[in-house]
Amino acid sequence: SQTIHQWPATLVQPVGSPLSLECTVEGTSNPNLYWYRQAAGRGLQLLFYSVGIGQISSEVPQNLSASRPQDRQFILSSKKLLLSDSGFYLCAWSVGQNSNQPQHFGDGTRLSIL
Amino acid sequence: QKEVEQDPGPLSVPEGAIVSLNCTYSNSAFQYFMWYRQYSRKGPELLMYTYSSGNKEDGRFTAQVDKSSKYISLFIRDSQPSDSATYLCAMPKGSQGNLIFGKGTKLSVKP
């Protein structure tokens, strides 16, 4: 069966520090991968998605970037965090090459910027 | 008009009640519909995945789609305190598998 792992579960970082959040998927090949941010009362905001290694699409211009160095690994990064980067970050995967399949989520990283 | 609209609640019901959660959407091209359940501090978990109009039942949960009205519902029978969570509807949009999510309805089932 497929599983998705995200870490860390919680993170407290000072303003201006770098960020690296990692997500890995097991049990499937060539998945579509997604990064979302969920702010209180604002729903799920799609940040990035990837349909293959090295292929990243950005949905919202911002202080963050994403990379996909391996088929089942997706990384969310920032060089300098802002207070507005606080939130709950979720990684998800779906079956590749089938646009109507549901997405499956990890348990998220709660990021607090001080 | 937003593509997907969902009443955020909160919705509070007594244990054993029938719960009705709803979303409306504006794009008549949507054909697949999903419901997710999200517990506090956890990621959303897929509950129901349906195609086109009609009903789909899974245990105490029934998903209903009315494409003519652009309206989808999730019914929970014999609700339990463990059903207390936020419920999100979602629909695929575009060719890359991106989902449009409702903002979620927060449900509380009181013992």
XYZ file of N, CA and C in Angstrom:
675
model
N 0.839 -1.194 0.000
C 0.000 0.000 0.000
C 0.876 1.247 0.000
N 0.257 2.355 -0.417
C 1.018 3.588 -0.518
C 0.993 4.356 0.798
N 2.116 4.961 1.122
C 2.193 5.806 2.311
C 2.933 7.083 1.972
N 2.636 8.130 2.717
C 3.284 9.414 2.522
C 3.792 9.897 3.873
N 5.028 10.374 3.880
C 5.660 10.806 5.111
C 6.086 12.254 4.977
N 5.816 13.013 6.024
C 6.236 14.413 6.078
C 6.963 14.636 7.382
N 8.000 15.432 7.318
C 8.666 15.802 8.573
C 9.356 17.138 8.429
N 9.533 17.850 9.558
C 9.076 17.474 10.888
C 7.586 17.737 11.074
N 7.013 17.297 12.168
C 5.595 17.527 12.441
C 5.357 18.964 12.891
N 6.269 19.498 13.664
C 6.183 20.899 14.082
C 7.553 21.532 13.962
N 7.550 22.833 13.724
C 8.809 23.551 13.535
C 8.610 25.002 13.956
N 9.538 25.500 14.748
C 9.533 26.904 15.146
C 10.818 27.522 14.636
N 10.681 28.563 13.821
C 11.850 29.164 13.188
C 11.825 30.684 13.371
N 12.990 31.309 13.483
C 13.012 32.779 13.542
C 12.845 33.384 12.154
N 12.332 34.600 12.121
C 12.239 35.348 10.857
C 13.630 35.442 10.225
N 13.689 35.239 8.915
C 14.944 35.374 8.194
C 15.756 34.088 8.100
N 15.325 33.050 8.782
C 16.051 31.777 8.735
C 15.612 30.967 7.519
N 16.423 29.993 7.102
C 16.026 29.147 5.962
C 15.063 28.045 6.394
N 14.461 27.412 5.384
C 13.476 26.363 5.644
C 13.688 25.206 4.680
N 13.533 24.006 5.174
C 13.487 22.836 4.308
C 12.512 21.831 4.903
N 11.422 21.574 4.192
C 10.451 20.558 4.595
C 10.501 19.444 3.565
N 10.469 18.216 4.066
C 10.619 17.090 3.153
C 9.386 16.185 3.183
N 9.100 15.620 2.029
C 7.954 14.726 1.862
C 8.411 13.562 0.999
N 8.100 12.340 1.426
C 8.407 11.183 0.587
C 7.182 10.283 0.505
N 7.067 9.628 -0.622
C 5.951 8.719 -0.884
C 6.522 7.326 -1.110
N 5.851 6.321 -0.581
C 6.260 4.937 -0.786
C 5.130 4.141 -1.418
N 5.493 3.144 -2.187
C 4.500 2.210 -2.705
C 3.863 2.592 -4.023
N 4.401 3.602 -4.686
C 3.883 4.001 -5.987
C 5.016 4.622 -6.794
N 4.860 4.636 -8.107
C 5.882 5.228 -8.973
C 5.288 6.374 -9.769
N 6.133 7.366 -10.041
C 5.762 8.507 -10.862
C 4.469 9.182 -10.395
N 4.357 9.454 -9.101
C 3.133 10.131 -8.641
C 3.167 11.615 -8.993
N 2.006 12.238 -9.024
C 1.940 13.699 -8.975
C 2.118 14.089 -7.507
N 2.851 15.154 -7.267
C 3.113 15.596 -5.892
C 2.703 17.049 -5.731
N 2.246 17.379 -4.539
C 1.677 18.702 -4.282
C 2.148 19.215 -2.931
N 2.324 20.539 -2.832
C 2.490 21.228 -1.548
C 1.350 22.223 -1.383
N 0.721 22.166 -0.195
C -0.349 23.091 0.157
C 0.021 23.814 1.450
N -0.580 24.990 1.626
C -0.550 25.659 2.919
C -2.001 25.841 3.361
N -2.226 25.588 4.626
C -3.572 25.745 5.176
C -3.493 26.737 6.329
N -4.095 27.899 6.130
C -4.162 28.903 7.187
C -5.549 28.848 7.808
N -5.641 29.190 9.054
C -6.913 29.130 9.784
C -7.970 29.953 9.065
N -9.112 29.298 8.765
C -10.232 30.005 8.148
C -10.052 30.332 6.677
N -8.964 29.861 6.093
C -8.718 30.245 4.685
C -8.658 29.055 3.756
N -8.828 27.868 4.241
C -8.856 26.720 3.352
C -7.470 26.313 2.877
N -7.450 25.403 1.940
C -6.206 24.850 1.404
C -5.744 25.677 0.205
N -4.520 26.146 0.272
C -3.933 26.919 -0.820
C -2.861 26.089 -1.492
N -3.027 25.785 -2.775
C -2.018 25.033 -3.515
C -0.821 25.934 -3.765
N 0.359 25.458 -3.377
C 1.587 26.230 -3.554
C 2.357 25.752 -4.791
N 2.618 24.453 -4.856
C 3.398 23.883 -5.951
C 2.845 22.509 -6.300
N 3.034 22.109 -7.564
C 2.768 20.732 -7.917
C 3.814 20.265 -8.917
N 3.968 18.934 -8.967
C 5.012 18.353 -9.815
C 4.487 17.077 -10.446
N 4.680 16.950 -11.754
C 4.252 15.738 -12.452
C 5.435 14.820 -12.758
N 6.657 15.241 -12.399
C 7.820 14.395 -12.637
C 9.071 15.020 -12.046
N 10.148 14.249 -12.032
C 11.423 14.727 -11.481
C 11.833 16.030 -12.155
N 12.167 17.023 -11.351
C 12.633 18.299 -11.871
C 11.561 19.180 -12.472
N 10.317 18.723 -12.494
C 9.216 19.496 -13.086
C 8.361 20.080 -11.965
N 8.443 21.405 -11.803
C 7.743 22.080 -10.724
C 6.890 23.192 -11.320
N 5.647 23.256 -10.907
C 4.772 24.365 -11.290
C 4.375 25.107 -10.037
N 4.463 26.435 -10.112
C 4.131 27.273 -8.972
C 2.767 27.900 -9.182
N 1.946 27.804 -8.163
C 0.604 28.372 -8.259
C 0.532 29.784 -7.709
N 1.386 30.091 -6.758
C 1.306 31.387 -6.090
C 2.721 31.950 -5.946
N 3.028 33.096 -6.542
C 4.372 33.681 -6.379
C 4.590 34.091 -4.931
N 5.740 33.718 -4.368
C 5.933 33.960 -2.944
C 7.384 33.701 -2.571
N 7.585 33.616 -1.298
C 8.905 33.466 -0.708
C 9.399 32.025 -0.698
N 8.646 31.091 -1.254
C 8.964 29.679 -1.145
C 9.339 29.105 -2.505
N 10.038 27.974 -2.476
C 10.353 27.247 -3.698
C 10.207 25.763 -3.421
N 10.127 24.965 -4.477
C 9.995 23.519 -4.325
C 10.944 22.832 -5.276
N 11.332 21.614 -4.886
C 12.184 20.816 -5.754
C 11.772 19.368 -5.654
N 12.056 18.631 -6.714
C 11.746 17.197 -6.737
C 12.997 16.487 -7.255
N 13.944 16.201 -6.361
C 15.205 15.594 -6.780
C 15.085 14.110 -7.141
N 14.084 13.445 -6.589
C 13.856 12.027 -6.897
C 12.360 11.814 -7.164
N 12.033 10.692 -7.737
C 10.659 10.437 -8.173
C 9.652 10.593 -7.049
N 10.009 10.139 -5.832
C 9.044 10.131 -4.746
C 9.441 11.052 -3.596
N 10.213 12.082 -3.919
C 10.662 13.023 -2.910
C 10.331 14.438 -3.354
N 9.730 15.194 -2.439
C 9.318 16.560 -2.760
C 9.749 17.446 -1.600
N 10.437 18.533 -1.901
C 11.008 19.383 -0.863
C 10.480 20.807 -1.021
N 10.100 21.394 0.082
C 9.666 22.793 0.120
C 10.733 23.595 0.849
N 11.160 24.689 0.247
C 12.280 25.444 0.803
C 12.008 26.940 0.820
N 12.790 27.611 1.661
C 12.836 29.063 1.641
C 14.237 29.493 2.063
N 14.738 30.567 1.470
C 16.052 31.082 1.873
C 15.921 31.969 3.112
N 14.775 32.705 3.183
C 14.571 33.625 4.311
C 13.095 33.660 4.657
N 12.747 33.115 5.791
C 11.345 33.051 6.190
C 10.799 34.411 6.619
N 9.518 34.606 6.280
C 8.786 35.797 6.704
C 7.745 35.389 7.740
N 7.282 36.359 8.515
C 6.221 36.058 9.490
C 4.999 35.452 8.800
N 4.722 35.924 7.590
C 3.537 35.463 6.863
C 3.663 34.024 6.364
N 4.840 33.419 6.518
C 5.018 32.021 6.109
C 4.503 31.041 7.154
N 4.094 31.545 8.302
C 3.521 30.652 9.319
C 2.290 29.951 8.774
N 2.112 28.692 9.173
C 0.925 27.969 8.719
C 1.129 26.479 8.821
N 0.166 25.749 8.306
C 0.174 24.294 8.313
C 0.447 23.853 6.880
N 1.584 23.183 6.674
C 2.015 22.796 5.334
C 1.741 21.320 5.113
N 1.072 21.053 4.011
C 0.664 19.687 3.702
C 1.226 19.252 2.358
N 1.712 18.029 2.334
C 2.166 17.397 1.102
C 1.111 16.373 0.692
N 0.917 16.198 -0.600
C -0.052 15.222 -1.080
C 0.475 14.566 -2.348
N -0.058 13.402 -2.651
C 0.285 12.710 -3.893
C -1.005 12.205 -4.556
N -0.926 12.018 -5.861
C -2.014 11.363 -6.584
C -1.392 10.508 -7.684
N -2.184 9.604 -8.217
C -1.711 8.759 -9.307
C -1.374 9.651 -10.492
N -0.184 9.449 -11.049
C 0.233 10.264 -12.180
C -0.554 9.941 -13.435
N -0.600 10.875 -14.348
C -1.210 10.698 -15.667
C -2.691 10.368 -15.604
N -3.333 10.680 -14.527
C -4.786 10.534 -14.449
C -5.297 11.707 -13.641
N -5.842 12.667 -14.328
C -6.115 13.952 -13.681
C -7.324 13.923 -12.771
N -8.100 12.841 -12.757
C -9.311 12.836 -11.947
C -9.182 12.023 -10.670
N -7.989 11.596 -10.360
C -7.787 10.784 -9.169
C -7.713 11.655 -7.913
N -8.161 11.118 -6.777
C -8.070 11.888 -5.528
C -6.620 12.044 -5.091
N -6.387 13.038 -4.254
C -5.083 13.242 -3.657
C -5.080 12.654 -2.245
N -3.901 12.222 -1.828
C -3.733 11.617 -0.517
C -2.694 12.426 0.243
N -3.048 12.811 1.449
C -2.257 13.786 2.190
C -1.419 13.165 3.295
N -0.291 13.808 3.558
C 0.480 13.512 4.756
C -0.127 14.220 5.954
N 0.506 14.065 7.096
C -0.032 14.657 8.318
C 0.452 16.080 8.589
N 1.217 16.622 7.686
C 1.508 18.048 7.731
C 2.628 18.448 8.668
N 3.106 19.672 8.440
C 4.085 20.320 9.318
C 3.496 21.644 9.768
N 3.434 21.817 11.088
C 2.946 23.093 11.613
C 4.145 24.000 11.825
N 4.208 25.068 11.042
C 5.352 25.983 11.049
C 4.974 27.286 11.738
N 5.737 27.638 12.750
C 5.538 28.917 13.454
C 6.778 29.765 13.263
N 6.581 30.985 12.847
C 7.698 31.912 12.641
C 7.668 32.950 13.766
N 8.797 33.133 14.419
C 8.863 34.070 15.551
C 9.664 35.320 15.186
N -18.299 34.794 -8.695
C -18.771 33.623 -7.958
C -17.609 32.655 -7.769
N -17.446 32.157 -6.545
C -16.370 31.212 -6.289
C -16.697 29.890 -6.956
N -15.637 29.149 -7.314
C -15.857 27.877 -8.006
C -16.507 26.837 -7.098
N -16.130 26.829 -5.843
C -16.708 25.898 -4.869
C -17.039 26.670 -3.605
N -18.251 26.514 -3.124
C -18.674 27.191 -1.901
C -19.156 26.162 -0.893
N -18.740 26.380 0.359
C -19.078 25.444 1.426
C -19.297 26.247 2.694
N -20.390 26.005 3.370
C -20.687 26.708 4.609
C -19.676 26.274 5.671
N -18.940 27.215 6.271
C -17.889 26.828 7.220
C -18.394 26.355 8.574
N -19.699 26.555 8.838
C -20.228 26.171 10.143
C -19.779 27.168 11.204
N -19.530 26.765 12.440
C -19.509 25.370 12.876
C -20.904 24.777 13.015
N -20.952 23.451 12.900
C -22.184 22.718 13.005
C -22.083 21.803 14.223
N -23.037 21.914 15.127
C -23.012 21.109 16.346
C -24.282 20.280 16.408
N -24.130 18.967 16.583
C -25.284 18.069 16.617
C -25.137 17.106 17.780
N -26.238 16.535 18.266
C -26.131 15.508 19.307
C -25.766 14.162 18.696
N -25.140 13.335 19.479
C -24.781 11.987 19.049
C -26.029 11.267 18.534
N -25.861 10.546 17.413
C -26.984 9.813 16.830
C -27.733 10.570 15.761
N -27.493 11.860 15.635
C -28.201 12.677 14.640
C -27.731 12.344 13.228
N -28.570 12.681 12.261
C -28.167 12.617 10.858
C -27.594 13.985 10.486
N -26.413 13.956 9.900
C -25.727 15.196 9.533
C -25.747 15.349 8.021
N -26.011 16.544 7.568
C -25.976 16.862 6.143
C -24.962 17.970 5.900
N -23.966 17.691 5.085
C -22.930 18.664 4.735
C -23.020 18.906 3.234
N -22.845 20.150 2.818
C -23.136 20.486 1.430
C -22.090 21.393 0.803
N -21.978 21.288 -0.507
C -21.160 22.202 -1.308
C -21.908 22.526 -2.588
N -21.704 23.734 -3.067
C -22.179 24.095 -4.398
C -20.977 24.452 -5.245
N -21.105 24.275 -6.538
C -20.007 24.585 -7.448
C -20.566 25.268 -8.686
N -19.691 25.950 -9.395
C -20.168 26.766 -10.521
C -19.814 26.190 -11.888
N -18.807 25.305 -11.940
C -18.325 24.802 -13.224
C -19.045 23.501 -13.598
N -19.876 23.561 -14.625
C -20.650 22.384 -15.009
C -19.777 21.271 -15.596
N -18.507 21.557 -15.868
C -17.600 20.540 -16.411
C -17.101 19.573 -15.343
N -17.251 19.932 -14.055
C -16.800 19.038 -12.983
C -17.598 17.745 -13.040
N -16.871 16.612 -12.983
C -17.566 15.328 -13.051
C -17.207 14.406 -11.884
N -16.082 14.668 -11.231
C -15.649 13.839 -10.113
C -15.710 14.678 -8.845
N -16.131 14.026 -7.764
C -16.366 14.774 -6.534
C -15.825 13.975 -5.358
N -15.192 14.678 -4.445
C -14.563 14.017 -3.306
C -14.969 14.696 -2.013
N -14.998 13.906 -0.966
C -15.159 14.423 0.385
C -13.974 13.957 1.217
N -13.410 14.909 1.948
C -12.299 14.618 2.847
C -12.727 14.943 4.281
N -12.162 14.209 5.216
C -12.345 14.479 6.641
C -10.979 14.875 7.192
N -10.952 15.947 7.971
C -9.696 16.402 8.561
C -9.863 16.593 10.063
N -9.137 15.761 10.820
C -9.085 15.955 12.261
C -8.085 17.049 12.580
N -8.244 17.633 13.775
C -7.379 18.729 14.173
C -5.911 18.292 14.145
N -5.084 19.114 13.527
C -3.638 18.891 13.466
C -3.243 17.662 12.648
N -4.142 17.244 11.738
C -3.848 16.124 10.852
C -4.119 16.538 9.414
N -3.606 15.758 8.467
C -3.902 16.012 7.073
C -5.286 15.506 6.700
N -5.886 16.044 5.617
C -7.188 15.544 5.155
C -7.091 14.081 4.731
N -8.165 13.357 5.020
C -8.246 11.933 4.711
C -9.426 11.725 3.762
N -9.189 11.033 2.651
C -10.257 10.815 1.676
C -11.359 9.941 2.274
N -12.598 10.449 2.203
C -13.752 9.692 2.705
C -14.561 9.067 1.562
N -14.871 9.884 0.579
C -15.736 9.431 -0.512
C -15.231 10.014 -1.827
N -15.382 9.217 -2.884
C -14.950 9.633 -4.225
C -16.044 9.180 -5.179
N -16.716 10.139 -5.817
C -17.846 9.793 -6.660
C -17.716 10.416 -8.035
N -18.425 9.810 -8.960
C -18.422 10.274 -10.341
C -19.848 10.536 -10.771
N -20.065 11.688 -11.363
C -21.347 12.058 -11.951
C -22.471 12.079 -10.918
N -23.693 12.044 -11.354
C -24.837 12.206 -10.456
C -25.210 10.900 -9.769
N -25.943 11.038 -8.660
C -26.421 9.864 -7.956
C -25.856 9.767 -6.563
N -26.100 8.637 -5.937
C -25.681 8.384 -4.560
C -24.616 7.303 -4.495
N -23.760 7.422 -3.481
C -22.794 6.372 -3.175
C -22.759 6.206 -1.672
N -22.878 4.970 -1.234
C -22.948 4.715 0.204
C -21.731 3.917 0.655
N -21.217 4.277 1.850
C -20.107 3.539 2.447
C -20.309 3.566 3.947
N -20.872 2.493 4.473
C -21.157 2.441 5.902
C -22.166 3.498 6.303
N -21.789 4.348 7.250
C -22.695 5.399 7.722
C -22.677 6.639 6.834
N -21.840 6.643 5.815
C -21.660 7.815 4.962
C -22.323 7.606 3.600
N -23.011 8.646 3.134
C -23.592 8.642 1.796
C -23.228 9.943 1.105
N -22.659 9.816 -0.086
C -22.350 10.991 -0.899
C -23.396 11.091 -1.991
N -23.880 12.300 -2.195
C -24.935 12.527 -3.177
C -24.500 13.645 -4.111
N -24.712 13.456 -5.407
C -24.339 14.455 -6.402
C -25.574 14.803 -7.232
N -25.861 16.075 -7.342
C -26.934 16.568 -8.210
C -26.296 17.541 -9.201
N -25.924 17.018 -10.347
C -25.217 17.850 -11.325
C -26.121 18.924 -11.913
N -27.419 18.665 -11.997
C -28.316 19.672 -12.572
C -28.355 20.920 -11.697
N -28.199 20.734 -10.392
C -28.208 21.861 -9.457
C -26.811 22.293 -9.058
N -25.808 21.553 -9.518
C -24.403 21.808 -9.133
C -24.288 21.812 -7.605
N -24.727 20.714 -7.019
C -24.860 20.617 -5.565
C -24.447 19.223 -5.146
N -23.543 19.139 -4.161
C -23.164 17.832 -3.647
C -23.358 17.821 -2.135
N -23.652 16.635 -1.622
C -23.926 16.487 -0.196
C -23.207 15.270 0.354
N -22.903 15.346 1.637
C -22.406 14.193 2.385
C -23.318 14.028 3.587
N -23.917 12.831 3.704
C -24.782 12.535 4.831
C -24.060 11.561 5.766
N -24.165 11.830 7.041
C -23.603 10.943 8.057
C -24.771 10.475 8.928
N -24.987 9.164 8.933
C -26.061 8.601 9.776
C -25.487 8.197 11.116
N -26.360 8.217 12.142
C -25.949 7.790 13.479
C -24.599 8.415 13.846
N -24.544 9.725 13.812
C -23.267 10.416 14.031
C -22.688 10.098 15.406
N -21.369 10.037 15.448
C -20.623 9.688 16.654
C -19.676 10.831 17.033
N -19.305 10.928 18.299
C -18.311 11.957 18.676
C -17.031 11.862 17.850
N -16.675 10.652 17.423
C -15.463 10.482 16.615
C -15.614 11.075 15.213
N -16.826 11.457 14.829
C -17.036 12.135 13.537
C -16.725 13.628 13.636
N -16.454 14.117 14.822
C -16.126 15.538 15.010
C -14.835 15.856 14.275
N -14.930 16.696 13.271
C -13.808 17.003 12.385
C -14.255 18.098 11.431
N -13.353 18.512 10.576
C -13.707 19.420 9.487
C -13.845 18.600 8.208
N -14.922 18.829 7.468
C -15.197 18.089 6.246
C -15.039 19.022 5.047
N -14.242 18.585 4.088
C -13.960 19.401 2.908
C -14.442 18.688 1.655
N -15.100 19.418 0.774
C -15.420 18.872 -0.536
C -14.315 19.302 -1.503
N -14.151 18.526 -2.582
C -13.108 18.841 -3.556
C -13.501 18.302 -4.920
N -13.022 18.987 -5.969
C -13.292 18.560 -7.337
C -12.039 18.772 -8.176
N -11.726 17.839 -9.088
C -10.554 18.023 -9.952
C -10.820 19.103 -10.990
N -9.782 19.865 -11.252
C -9.870 20.913 -12.267
C -8.615 20.865 -13.114
N -8.753 20.869 -14.410
C -7.593 20.917 -15.279
C -6.993 19.539 -15.507
N -5.905 19.508 -16.263
C -5.319 18.242 -16.689
C -4.203 17.750 -15.778
N -3.825 18.538 -14.772
C -2.696 18.163 -13.923
C -3.117 17.525 -12.611
N -4.402 17.259 -12.458
C -4.863 16.631 -11.226
C -5.060 17.596 -10.086
N -5.034 18.904 -10.364
C -5.234 19.865 -9.286
C -6.680 19.824 -8.801
N -6.840 19.943 -7.491
C -8.162 19.921 -6.883
C -8.567 21.316 -6.438
N -9.858 21.600 -6.600
C -10.451 22.803 -6.013
C -11.153 22.353 -4.740
N -10.791 22.968 -3.610
C -11.360 22.577 -2.324
C -12.359 23.620 -1.829
N -13.408 23.150 -1.165
C -14.206 24.042 -0.360
C -13.414 24.419 0.879
N -13.881 25.416 1.610
C -13.136 25.862 2.790
C -13.350 24.960 3.994
N -14.286 24.016 3.897
C -14.494 23.063 4.978
C -15.592 23.476 5.934
N -16.320 22.467 6.429
C -17.344 22.676 7.462
C -16.882 21.973 8.726
N -16.829 22.722 9.821
C -16.403 22.129 11.092
C -17.609 21.529 11.793
N -17.534 20.234 12.068
C -18.627 19.493 12.693
C -18.228 19.069 14.097
N -19.151 19.260 15.024
C -18.954 18.776 16.387
C -20.151 17.908 16.767
N -19.876 16.664 17.172
C -20.931 15.750 17.589
C -20.819 15.590 19.103
N -21.855 16.025 19.805
C -21.825 16.025 21.268
C -22.380 14.725 21.833
N -21.658 14.120 22.800
C -22.166 12.867 23.395
C -23.403 13.134 24.255
